[in-house]
PDB file of N, CA, C and O in Angstrom:
ATOM      1  N   MET A   1      -9.085  -5.918   1.765  1.00 77.00           N
ATOM      2  CA  MET A   1      -8.434  -5.609   0.521  1.00 77.00           C
ATOM      3  C   MET A   1      -7.699  -6.851   0.046  1.00 77.00           C
ATOM      4  O   MET A   1      -7.026  -7.519   0.803  1.00 77.00           O
ATOM      5  N   GLU A   2      -7.850  -7.151  -1.208  1.00 83.00           N
ATOM      6  CA  GLU A   2      -7.178  -8.287  -1.822  1.00 83.00           C
ATOM      7  C   GLU A   2      -6.215  -7.766  -2.883  1.00 83.00           C
ATOM      8  O   GLU A   2      -6.490  -6.785  -3.563  1.00 83.00           O
ATOM      9  N   ASN A   3      -5.085  -8.410  -3.008  1.00 82.00           N
ATOM     10  CA  ASN A   3      -4.100  -8.060  -4.029  1.00 82.00           C
ATOM     11  C   ASN A   3      -3.876  -9.257  -4.931  1.00 82.00           C
ATOM     12  O   ASN A   3      -3.897 -10.396  -4.472  1.00 82.00           O
ATOM     13  N   ILE A   4      -3.668  -8.974  -6.211  1.00 83.00           N
ATOM     14  CA  ILE A   4      -3.296 -10.029  -7.135  1.00 83.00           C
ATOM     15  C   ILE A   4      -2.116  -9.530  -7.970  1.00 83.00           C
ATOM     16  O   ILE A   4      -1.931  -8.332  -8.169  1.00 83.00           O
ATOM     17  N   HIS A   5      -1.331 -10.458  -8.418  1.00 81.00           N
ATOM     18  CA  HIS A   5      -0.196 -10.153  -9.281  1.00 81.00           C
ATOM     19  C   HIS A   5      -0.356 -11.036 -10.511  1.00 81.00           C
ATOM     20  O   HIS A   5      -0.446 -12.261 -10.390  1.00 81.00           O
ATOM     21  N   LEU A   6      -0.414 -10.427 -11.678  1.00 86.00           N
ATOM     22  CA  LEU A   6      -0.647 -11.178 -12.912  1.00 86.00           C
ATOM     23  C   LEU A   6       0.547 -11.079 -13.846  1.00 86.00           C
ATOM     24  O   LEU A   6       1.203 -10.042 -13.908  1.00 86.00           O
ATOM     25  N   LYS A   7       0.787 -12.140 -14.561  1.00 87.00           N
ATOM     26  CA  LYS A   7       1.772 -12.119 -15.638  1.00 87.00           C
ATOM     27  C   LYS A   7       1.004 -12.393 -16.924  1.00 87.00           C
ATOM     28  O   LYS A   7       0.430 -13.464 -17.093  1.00 87.00           O
ATOM     29  N   VAL A   8       0.971 -11.408 -17.808  1.00 90.00           N
ATOM     30  CA  VAL A   8       0.213 -11.513 -19.053  1.00 90.00           C
ATOM     31  C   VAL A   8       1.202 -11.743 -20.184  1.00 90.00           C
ATOM     32  O   VAL A   8       2.143 -10.964 -20.359  1.00 90.00           O
ATOM     33  N   SER A   9       0.976 -12.792 -20.955  1.00 93.00           N
ATOM     34  CA  SER A   9       1.987 -13.211 -21.926  1.00 93.00           C
ATOM     35  C   SER A   9       1.910 -12.510 -23.285  1.00 93.00           C
ATOM     36  O   SER A   9       2.888 -12.510 -24.024  1.00 93.00           O
ATOM     37  N   THR A  10       0.762 -11.915 -23.631  1.00 95.00           N
ATOM     38  CA  THR A  10       0.682 -11.235 -24.929  1.00 95.00           C
ATOM     39  C   THR A  10       0.243  -9.791 -24.745  1.00 95.00           C
ATOM     40  O   THR A  10      -0.478  -9.450 -23.807  1.00 95.00           O
ATOM     41  N   ARG A  11       0.668  -8.965 -25.654  1.00 93.00           N
ATOM     42  CA  ARG A  11       0.323  -7.536 -25.618  1.00 93.00           C
ATOM     43  C   ARG A  11      -1.187  -7.347 -25.794  1.00 93.00           C
ATOM     44  O   ARG A  11      -1.779  -6.492 -25.157  1.00 93.00           O
ATOM     45  N   GLU A  12      -1.794  -8.146 -26.660  1.00 95.00           N
ATOM     46  CA  GLU A  12      -3.237  -8.039 -26.906  1.00 95.00           C
ATOM     47  C   GLU A  12      -4.035  -8.401 -25.653  1.00 95.00           C
ATOM     48  O   GLU A  12      -4.997  -7.717 -25.294  1.00 95.00           O
ATOM     49  N   ALA A  13      -3.636  -9.470 -24.977  1.00 95.00           N
ATOM     50  CA  ALA A  13      -4.319  -9.856 -23.743  1.00 95.00           C
ATOM     51  C   ALA A  13      -4.154  -8.757 -22.685  1.00 95.00           C
ATOM     52  O   ALA A  13      -5.088  -8.437 -21.953  1.00 95.00           O
ATOM     53  N   TYR A  14      -2.961  -8.169 -22.610  1.00 92.00           N
ATOM     54  CA  TYR A  14      -2.705  -7.079 -21.661  1.00 92.00           C
ATOM     55  C   TYR A  14      -3.614  -5.883 -21.965  1.00 92.00           C
ATOM     56  O   TYR A  14      -4.226  -5.316 -21.064  1.00 92.00           O
ATOM     57  N   LYS A  15      -3.719  -5.532 -23.238  1.00 93.00           N
ATOM     58  CA  LYS A  15      -4.567  -4.412 -23.655  1.00 93.00           C
ATOM     59  C   LYS A  15      -6.026  -4.675 -23.278  1.00 93.00           C
ATOM     60  O   LYS A  15      -6.696  -3.806 -22.721  1.00 93.00           O
ATOM     61  N   ASP A  16      -6.523  -5.871 -23.577  1.00 95.00           N
ATOM     62  CA  ASP A  16      -7.904  -6.236 -23.249  1.00 95.00           C
ATOM     63  C   ASP A  16      -8.146  -6.205 -21.738  1.00 95.00           C
ATOM     64  O   ASP A  16      -9.177  -5.708 -21.275  1.00 95.00           O
ATOM     65  N   LEU A  17      -7.200  -6.733 -20.987  1.00 94.00           N
ATOM     66  CA  LEU A  17      -7.325  -6.747 -19.535  1.00 94.00           C
ATOM     67  C   LEU A  17      -7.364  -5.330 -18.973  1.00 94.00           C
ATOM     68  O   LEU A  17      -8.192  -5.011 -18.117  1.00 94.00           O
ATOM     69  N   MET A  18      -6.484  -4.455 -19.448  1.00 91.00           N
ATOM     70  CA  MET A  18      -6.439  -3.081 -18.956  1.00 91.00           C
ATOM     71  C   MET A  18      -7.727  -2.327 -19.301  1.00 91.00           C
ATOM     72  O   MET A  18      -8.229  -1.549 -18.486  1.00 91.00           O
ATOM     73  N   GLU A  19      -8.269  -2.556 -20.492  1.00 93.00           N
ATOM     74  CA  GLU A  19      -9.539  -1.925 -20.869  1.00 93.00           C
ATOM     75  C   GLU A  19     -10.655  -2.383 -19.931  1.00 93.00           C
ATOM     76  O   GLU A  19     -11.489  -1.574 -19.513  1.00 93.00           O
ATOM     77  N   PHE A  20     -10.666  -3.659 -19.602  1.00 94.00           N
ATOM     78  CA  PHE A  20     -11.668  -4.182 -18.676  1.00 94.00           C
ATOM     79  C   PHE A  20     -11.500  -3.574 -17.287  1.00 94.00           C
ATOM     80  O   PHE A  20     -12.458  -3.119 -16.662  1.00 94.00           O
ATOM     81  N   LEU A  21     -10.279  -3.530 -16.776  1.00 92.00           N
ATOM     82  CA  LEU A  21     -10.024  -3.017 -15.421  1.00 92.00           C
ATOM     83  C   LEU A  21     -10.302  -1.526 -15.299  1.00 92.00           C
ATOM     84  O   LEU A  21     -10.710  -1.049 -14.242  1.00 92.00           O
ATOM     85  N   ASP A  22     -10.099  -0.793 -16.381  1.00 90.00           N
ATOM     86  CA  ASP A  22     -10.363   0.648 -16.366  1.00 90.00           C
ATOM     87  C   ASP A  22     -11.835   0.978 -16.175  1.00 90.00           C
ATOM     88  O   ASP A  22     -12.183   2.098 -15.816  1.00 90.00           O
ATOM     89  N   LYS A  23     -12.718   0.014 -16.366  1.00 92.00           N
ATOM     90  CA  LYS A  23     -14.157   0.234 -16.195  1.00 92.00           C
ATOM     91  C   LYS A  23     -14.562   0.307 -14.724  1.00 92.00           C
ATOM     92  O   LYS A  23     -15.626   0.802 -14.398  1.00 92.00           O
ATOM     93  N   PHE A  24     -13.703  -0.189 -13.821  1.00 92.00           N
ATOM     94  CA  PHE A  24     -14.012  -0.163 -12.399  1.00 92.00           C
ATOM     95  C   PHE A  24     -13.785   1.222 -11.823  1.00 92.00           C
ATOM     96  O   PHE A  24     -12.916   1.973 -12.272  1.00 92.00           O
ATOM     97  N   ASP A  25     -14.560   1.553 -10.801  1.00 91.00           N
ATOM     98  CA  ASP A  25     -14.391   2.803 -10.080  1.00 91.00           C
ATOM     99  C   ASP A  25     -13.034   2.798  -9.377  1.00 91.00           C
ATOM    100  O   ASP A  25     -12.578   1.764  -8.896  1.00 91.00           O
ATOM    101  N   LYS A  26     -12.398   3.950  -9.313  1.00 86.00           N
ATOM    102  CA  LYS A  26     -11.062   4.050  -8.706  1.00 86.00           C
ATOM    103  C   LYS A  26     -11.073   3.703  -7.224  1.00 86.00           C
ATOM    104  O   LYS A  26     -10.044   3.347  -6.660  1.00 86.00           O
ATOM    105  N   ASN A  27     -12.239   3.792  -6.577  1.00 89.00           N
ATOM    106  CA  ASN A  27     -12.341   3.406  -5.162  1.00 89.00           C
ATOM    107  C   ASN A  27     -12.442   1.892  -4.994  1.00 89.00           C
ATOM    108  O   ASN A  27     -12.237   1.369  -3.909  1.00 89.00           O
ATOM    109  N   GLU A  28     -12.791   1.212  -6.070  1.00 91.00           N
ATOM    110  CA  GLU A  28     -12.940  -0.240  -6.033  1.00 91.00           C
ATOM    111  C   GLU A  28     -11.666  -0.972  -6.432  1.00 91.00           C
ATOM    112  O   GLU A  28     -11.383  -2.054  -5.940  1.00 91.00           O
ATOM    113  N   LEU A  29     -10.915  -0.359  -7.340  1.00 91.00           N
ATOM    114  CA  LEU A  29      -9.767  -1.053  -7.904  1.00 91.00           C
ATOM    115  C   LEU A  29      -8.664  -0.052  -8.204  1.00 91.00           C
ATOM    116  O   LEU A  29      -8.893   0.974  -8.830  1.00 91.00           O
ATOM    117  N   GLU A  30      -7.470  -0.354  -7.740  1.00 87.00           N
ATOM    118  CA  GLU A  30      -6.306   0.485  -8.033  1.00 87.00           C
ATOM    119  C   GLU A  30      -5.282  -0.376  -8.758  1.00 87.00           C
ATOM    120  O   GLU A  30      -4.929  -1.455  -8.296  1.00 87.00           O
ATOM    121  N   ILE A  31      -4.817   0.110  -9.883  1.00 82.00           N
ATOM    122  CA  ILE A  31      -3.793  -0.613 -10.630  1.00 82.00           C
ATOM    123  C   ILE A  31      -2.437  -0.107 -10.144  1.00 82.00           C
ATOM    124  O   ILE A  31      -2.119   1.068 -10.254  1.00 82.00           O
ATOM    125  N   ILE A  32      -1.667  -1.024  -9.596  1.00 77.00           N
ATOM    126  CA  ILE A  32      -0.349  -0.688  -9.056  1.00 77.00           C
ATOM    127  C   ILE A  32       0.694  -1.190 -10.039  1.00 77.00           C
ATOM    128  O   ILE A  32       0.765  -2.400 -10.294  1.00 77.00           O
ATOM    129  N   PRO A  33       1.507  -0.293 -10.593  1.00 74.00           N
ATOM    130  CA  PRO A  33       2.547  -0.746 -11.521  1.00 74.00           C
ATOM    131  C   PRO A  33       3.453  -1.783 -10.857  1.00 74.00           C
ATOM    132  O   PRO A  33       3.691  -1.755  -9.649  1.00 74.00           O
ATOM    133  N   ASP A  34       3.971  -2.684 -11.659  1.00 72.00           N
ATOM    134  CA  ASP A  34       4.767  -3.801 -11.153  1.00 72.00           C
ATOM    135  C   ASP A  34       5.932  -3.351 -10.285  1.00 72.00           C
ATOM    136  O   ASP A  34       6.192  -3.931  -9.247  1.00 72.00           O
ATOM    137  N   SER A  35       6.637  -2.316 -10.686  1.00 74.00           N
ATOM    138  CA  SER A  35       7.789  -1.867  -9.903  1.00 74.00           C
ATOM    139  C   SER A  35       7.339  -1.422  -8.513  1.00 74.00           C
ATOM    140  O   SER A  35       8.032  -1.667  -7.526  1.00 74.00           O
ATOM    141  N   ASP A  36       6.192  -0.769  -8.406  1.00 73.00           N
ATOM    142  CA  ASP A  36       5.667  -0.361  -7.107  1.00 73.00           C
ATOM    143  C   ASP A  36       5.299  -1.581  -6.266  1.00 73.00           C
ATOM    144  O   ASP A  36       5.525  -1.607  -5.064  1.00 73.00           O
ATOM    145  N   PHE A  37       4.721  -2.583  -6.896  1.00 78.00           N
ATOM    146  CA  PHE A  37       4.333  -3.794  -6.184  1.00 78.00           C
ATOM    147  C   PHE A  37       5.549  -4.445  -5.538  1.00 78.00           C
ATOM    148  O   PHE A  37       5.543  -4.787  -4.353  1.00 78.00           O
ATOM    149  N   GLU A  38       6.592  -4.639  -6.305  1.00 80.00           N
ATOM    150  CA  GLU A  38       7.794  -5.288  -5.778  1.00 80.00           C
ATOM    151  C   GLU A  38       8.446  -4.439  -4.688  1.00 80.00           C
ATOM    152  O   GLU A  38       8.926  -4.967  -3.690  1.00 80.00           O
ATOM    153  N   LYS A  39       8.458  -3.133  -4.877  1.00 83.00           N
ATOM    154  CA  LYS A  39       9.033  -2.235  -3.873  1.00 83.00           C
ATOM    155  C   LYS A  39       8.229  -2.297  -2.573  1.00 83.00           C
ATOM    156  O   LYS A  39       8.795  -2.412  -1.485  1.00 83.00           O
ATOM    157  N   GLN A  40       6.911  -2.246  -2.685  1.00 86.00           N
ATOM    158  CA  GLN A  40       6.056  -2.319  -1.506  1.00 86.00           C
ATOM    159  C   GLN A  40       6.186  -3.675  -0.814  1.00 86.00           C
ATOM    160  O   GLN A  40       6.228  -3.747   0.415  1.00 86.00           O
ATOM    161  N   LYS A  41       6.277  -4.731  -1.589  1.00 88.00           N
ATOM    162  CA  LYS A  41       6.426  -6.060  -1.024  1.00 88.00           C
ATOM    163  C   LYS A  41       7.720  -6.160  -0.225  1.00 88.00           C
ATOM    164  O   LYS A  41       7.726  -6.685   0.902  1.00 88.00           O
ATOM    165  N   ALA A  42       8.810  -5.632  -0.764  1.00 90.00           N
ATOM    166  CA  ALA A  42      10.098  -5.661  -0.063  1.00 90.00           C
ATOM    167  C   ALA A  42      10.049  -4.820   1.216  1.00 90.00           C
ATOM    168  O   ALA A  42      10.551  -5.249   2.268  1.00 90.00           O
ATOM    169  N   ASN A  43       9.420  -3.650   1.144  1.00 91.00           N
ATOM    170  CA  ASN A  43       9.313  -2.794   2.326  1.00 91.00           C
ATOM    171  C   ASN A  43       8.482  -3.451   3.420  1.00 91.00           C
ATOM    172  O   ASN A  43       8.846  -3.409   4.605  1.00 91.00           O
ATOM    173  N   LEU A  44       7.375  -4.060   3.041  1.00 93.00           N
ATOM    174  CA  LEU A  44       6.528  -4.734   4.021  1.00 93.00           C
ATOM    175  C   LEU A  44       7.228  -5.943   4.632  1.00 93.00           C
ATOM    176  O   LEU A  44       7.069  -6.215   5.823  1.00 93.00           O
ATOM    177  N   GLN A  45       8.012  -6.640   3.838  1.00 94.00           N
ATOM    178  CA  GLN A  45       8.761  -7.775   4.360  1.00 94.00           C
ATOM    179  C   GLN A  45       9.778  -7.316   5.403  1.00 94.00           C
ATOM    180  O   GLN A  45       9.924  -7.939   6.456  1.00 94.00           O
ATOM    181  N   LYS A  46      10.464  -6.200   5.147  1.00 94.00           N
ATOM    182  CA  LYS A  46      11.420  -5.647   6.107  1.00 94.00           C
ATOM    183  C   LYS A  46      10.718  -5.243   7.405  1.00 94.00           C
ATOM    184  O   LYS A  46      11.221  -5.486   8.493  1.00 94.00           O
ATOM    185  N   GLU A  47       9.546  -4.610   7.261  1.00 93.00           N
ATOM    186  CA  GLU A  47       8.786  -4.195   8.441  1.00 93.00           C
ATOM    187  C   GLU A  47       8.350  -5.411   9.261  1.00 93.00           C
ATOM    188  O   GLU A  47       8.433  -5.400  10.489  1.00 93.00           O
ATOM    189  N   LEU A  48       7.882  -6.441   8.588  1.00 94.00           N
ATOM    190  CA  LEU A  48       7.451  -7.651   9.273  1.00 94.00           C
ATOM    191  C   LEU A  48       8.616  -8.297  10.019  1.00 94.00           C
ATOM    192  O   LEU A  48       8.471  -8.708  11.175  1.00 94.00           O
ATOM    193  N   GLU A  49       9.767  -8.368   9.380  1.00 95.00           N
ATOM    194  CA  GLU A  49      10.946  -8.937  10.030  1.00 95.00           C
ATOM    195  C   GLU A  49      11.341  -8.129  11.264  1.00 95.00           C
ATOM    196  O   GLU A  49      11.699  -8.699  12.299  1.00 95.00           O
ATOM    197  N   ALA A  50      11.272  -6.802  11.166  1.00 94.00           N
ATOM    198  CA  ALA A  50      11.610  -5.944  12.308  1.00 94.00           C
ATOM    199  C   ALA A  50      10.645  -6.181  13.464  1.00 94.00           C
ATOM    200  O   ALA A  50      11.054  -6.246  14.632  1.00 94.00           O
ATOM    201  N   ILE A  51       9.366  -6.334  13.156  1.00 94.00           N
ATOM    202  CA  ILE A  51       8.369  -6.593  14.199  1.00 94.00           C
ATOM    203  C   ILE A  51       8.629  -7.949  14.844  1.00 94.00           C
ATOM    204  O   ILE A  51       8.634  -8.074  16.071  1.00 94.00           O
ATOM    205  N   GLU A  52       8.860  -8.962  14.023  1.00 95.00           N
ATOM    206  CA  GLU A  52       9.089 -10.307  14.547  1.00 95.00           C
ATOM    207  C   GLU A  52      10.356 -10.388  15.395  1.00 95.00           C
ATOM    208  O   GLU A  52      10.424 -11.148  16.355  1.00 95.00           O
ATOM    209  N   GLU A  53      11.370  -9.594  15.064  1.00 95.00           N
ATOM    210  CA  GLU A  53      12.625  -9.604  15.806  1.00 95.00           C
ATOM    211  C   GLU A  53      12.592  -8.661  17.008  1.00 95.00           C
ATOM    212  O   GLU A  53      13.552  -8.601  17.769  1.00 95.00           O
ATOM    213  N   GLY A  54      11.519  -7.909  17.166  1.00 92.00           N
ATOM    214  CA  GLY A  54      11.409  -6.974  18.278  1.00 92.00           C
ATOM    215  C   GLY A  54      12.194  -5.692  18.070  1.00 92.00           C
ATOM    216  O   GLY A  54      12.496  -4.971  19.017  1.00 92.00           O
ATOM    217  N   ASN A  55      12.526  -5.379  16.830  1.00 93.00           N
ATOM    218  CA  ASN A  55      13.299  -4.176  16.507  1.00 93.00           C
ATOM    219  C   ASN A  55      12.431  -3.059  15.933  1.00 93.00           C
ATOM    220  O   ASN A  55      12.908  -2.234  15.173  1.00 93.00           O
ATOM    221  N   SER A  56      11.184  -3.034  16.310  1.00 90.00           N
ATOM    222  CA  SER A  56      10.259  -2.045  15.780  1.00 90.00           C
ATOM    223  C   SER A  56       9.578  -1.318  16.928  1.00 90.00           C
ATOM    224  O   SER A  56       9.257  -1.921  17.949  1.00 90.00           O
ATOM    225  N   ASP A  57       9.403  -0.014  16.763  1.00 87.00           N
ATOM    226  CA  ASP A  57       8.693   0.759  17.776  1.00 87.00           C
ATOM    227  C   ASP A  57       7.201   0.697  17.480  1.00 87.00           C
ATOM    228  O   ASP A  57       6.751   1.180  16.443  1.00 87.00           O
ATOM    229  N   LEU A  58       6.473   0.076  18.379  1.00 91.00           N
ATOM    230  CA  LEU A  58       5.031  -0.042  18.229  1.00 91.00           C
ATOM    231  C   LEU A  58       4.354   0.737  19.337  1.00 91.00           C
ATOM    232  O   LEU A  58       4.905   0.915  20.419  1.00 91.00           O
ATOM    233  N   MET A  59       3.150   1.226  19.063  1.00 93.00           N
ATOM    234  CA  MET A  59       2.390   1.919  20.093  1.00 93.00           C
ATOM    235  C   MET A  59       0.922   1.567  19.960  1.00 93.00           C
ATOM    236  O   MET A  59       0.448   1.266  18.864  1.00 93.00           O
ATOM    237  N   ASP A  60       0.232   1.593  21.102  1.00 94.00           N
ATOM    238  CA  ASP A  60      -1.200   1.305  21.055  1.00 94.00           C
ATOM    239  C   ASP A  60      -1.950   2.563  20.646  1.00 94.00           C
ATOM    240  O   ASP A  60      -1.369   3.632  20.455  1.00 94.00           O
ATOM    241  N   LEU A  61      -3.245   2.444  20.536  1.00 95.00           N
ATOM    242  CA  LEU A  61      -4.074   3.540  20.038  1.00 95.00           C
ATOM    243  C   LEU A  61      -3.988   4.780  20.921  1.00 95.00           C
ATOM    244  O   LEU A  61      -3.887   5.903  20.420  1.00 95.00           O
ATOM    245  N   GLU A  62      -3.984   4.592  22.241  1.00 96.00           N
ATOM    246  CA  GLU A  62      -3.905   5.732  23.143  1.00 96.00           C
ATOM    247  C   GLU A  62      -2.562   6.455  23.005  1.00 96.00           C
ATOM    248  O   GLU A  62      -2.493   7.681  23.011  1.00 96.00           O
ATOM    249  N   GLU A  63      -1.484   5.690  22.896  1.00 95.00           N
ATOM    250  CA  GLU A  63      -0.161   6.299  22.717  1.00 95.00           C
ATOM    251  C   GLU A  63      -0.091   7.070  21.395  1.00 95.00           C
ATOM    252  O   GLU A  63       0.468   8.169  21.335  1.00 95.00           O
ATOM    253  N   TYR A  64      -0.660   6.493  20.343  1.00 95.00           N
ATOM    254  CA  TYR A  64      -0.645   7.149  19.044  1.00 95.00           C
ATOM    255  C   TYR A  64      -1.471   8.431  19.072  1.00 95.00           C
ATOM    256  O   TYR A  64      -1.062   9.458  18.538  1.00 95.00           O
ATOM    257  N   ASP A  65      -2.622   8.389  19.722  1.00 96.00           N
ATOM    258  CA  ASP A  65      -3.467   9.569  19.855  1.00 96.00           C
ATOM    259  C   ASP A  65      -2.726  10.675  20.601  1.00 96.00           C
ATOM    260  O   ASP A  65      -2.743  11.836  20.192  1.00 96.00           O
ATOM    261  N   SER A  66      -2.052  10.316  21.669  1.00 95.00           N
ATOM    262  CA  SER A  66      -1.271  11.289  22.440  1.00 95.00           C
ATOM    263  C   SER A  66      -0.155  11.884  21.585  1.00 95.00           C
ATOM    264  O   SER A  66       0.098  13.091  21.613  1.00 95.00           O
ATOM    265  N   TYR A  67       0.516  11.039  20.823  1.00 94.00           N
ATOM    266  CA  TYR A  67       1.585  11.493  19.937  1.00 94.00           C
ATOM    267  C   TYR A  67       1.044  12.481  18.899  1.00 94.00           C
ATOM    268  O   TYR A  67       1.641  13.537  18.653  1.00 94.00           O
ATOM    269  N   LEU A  68      -0.086  12.149  18.293  1.00 95.00           N
ATOM    270  CA  LEU A  68      -0.684  13.043  17.295  1.00 95.00           C
ATOM    271  C   LEU A  68      -1.084  14.377  17.900  1.00 95.00           C
ATOM    272  O   LEU A  68      -0.889  15.436  17.290  1.00 95.00           O
ATOM    273  N   GLU A  69      -1.647  14.353  19.099  1.00 95.00           N
ATOM    274  CA  GLU A  69      -2.023  15.601  19.778  1.00 95.00           C
ATOM    275  C   GLU A  69      -0.794  16.475  19.996  1.00 95.00           C
ATOM    276  O   GLU A  69      -0.843  17.692  19.816  1.00 95.00           O
ATOM    277  N   LYS A  70       0.314  15.865  20.380  1.00 94.00           N
ATOM    278  CA  LYS A  70       1.551  16.604  20.611  1.00 94.00           C
ATOM    279  C   LYS A  70       2.045  17.238  19.300  1.00 94.00           C
ATOM    280  O   LYS A  70       2.409  18.410  19.266  1.00 94.00           O
ATOM    281  N   VAL A  71       2.043  16.475  18.216  1.00 94.00           N
ATOM    282  CA  VAL A  71       2.493  16.982  16.933  1.00 94.00           C
ATOM    283  C   VAL A  71       1.588  18.120  16.453  1.00 94.00           C
ATOM    284  O   VAL A  71       2.063  19.156  15.990  1.00 94.00           O
ATOM    285  N   ILE A  72       0.289  17.934  16.581  1.00 95.00           N
ATOM    286  CA  ILE A  72      -0.666  18.959  16.150  1.00 95.00           C
ATOM    287  C   ILE A  72      -0.468  20.241  16.940  1.00 95.00           C
ATOM    288  O   ILE A  72      -0.454  21.336  16.390  1.00 95.00           O
ATOM    289  N   SER A  73      -0.284  20.116  18.246  1.00 94.00           N
ATOM    290  CA  SER A  73      -0.105  21.301  19.086  1.00 94.00           C
ATOM    291  C   SER A  73       1.152  22.076  18.715  1.00 94.00           C
ATOM    292  O   SER A  73       1.201  23.286  18.866  1.00 94.00           O
ATOM    293  N   GLU A  74       2.166  21.407  18.213  1.00 93.00           N
ATOM    294  CA  GLU A  74       3.394  22.094  17.792  1.00 93.00           C
ATOM    295  C   GLU A  74       3.169  22.989  16.577  1.00 93.00           C
ATOM    296  O   GLU A  74       3.887  23.967  16.396  1.00 93.00           O
ATOM    297  N   TYR A  75       2.176  22.678  15.757  1.00 92.00           N
ATOM    298  CA  TYR A  75       1.932  23.429  14.544  1.00 92.00           C
ATOM    299  C   TYR A  75       0.752  24.393  14.633  1.00 92.00           C
ATOM    300  O   TYR A  75       0.466  25.121  13.702  1.00 92.00           O
ATOM    301  N   GLU A  76       0.073  24.391  15.773  1.00 88.00           N
ATOM    302  CA  GLU A  76      -1.015  25.344  15.961  1.00 88.00           C
ATOM    303  C   GLU A  76      -0.445  26.713  16.306  1.00 88.00           C
ATOM    304  O   GLU A  76       0.623  26.819  16.884  1.00 88.00           O
ATOM    305  N   ASP A  77      -1.186  27.749  15.973  1.00 69.00           N
ATOM    306  CA  ASP A  77      -0.726  29.125  16.247  1.00 69.00           C
ATOM    307  C   ASP A  77      -0.657  29.415  17.706  1.00 69.00           C
ATOM    308  O   ASP A  77      -1.256  29.187  18.587  1.00 69.00           O
TER     309      ASP A  77
END
């Protein structure tokens, strides 16, 4: 997955760009509003810092699978 951030200087160029991007399938391209982009960027930066500082709880695939099984079993009848 690739992300780009664009700054469009005119309303007409923005309109033309959005019309072009709307032609893509939603599975191929997702338009993320600017406020969401900045929020996600800040959240990911915090997560990265926590991982680098060793302040994050990480688990391998087997641990995660075990955790999911436990959660699922709590909600089964």
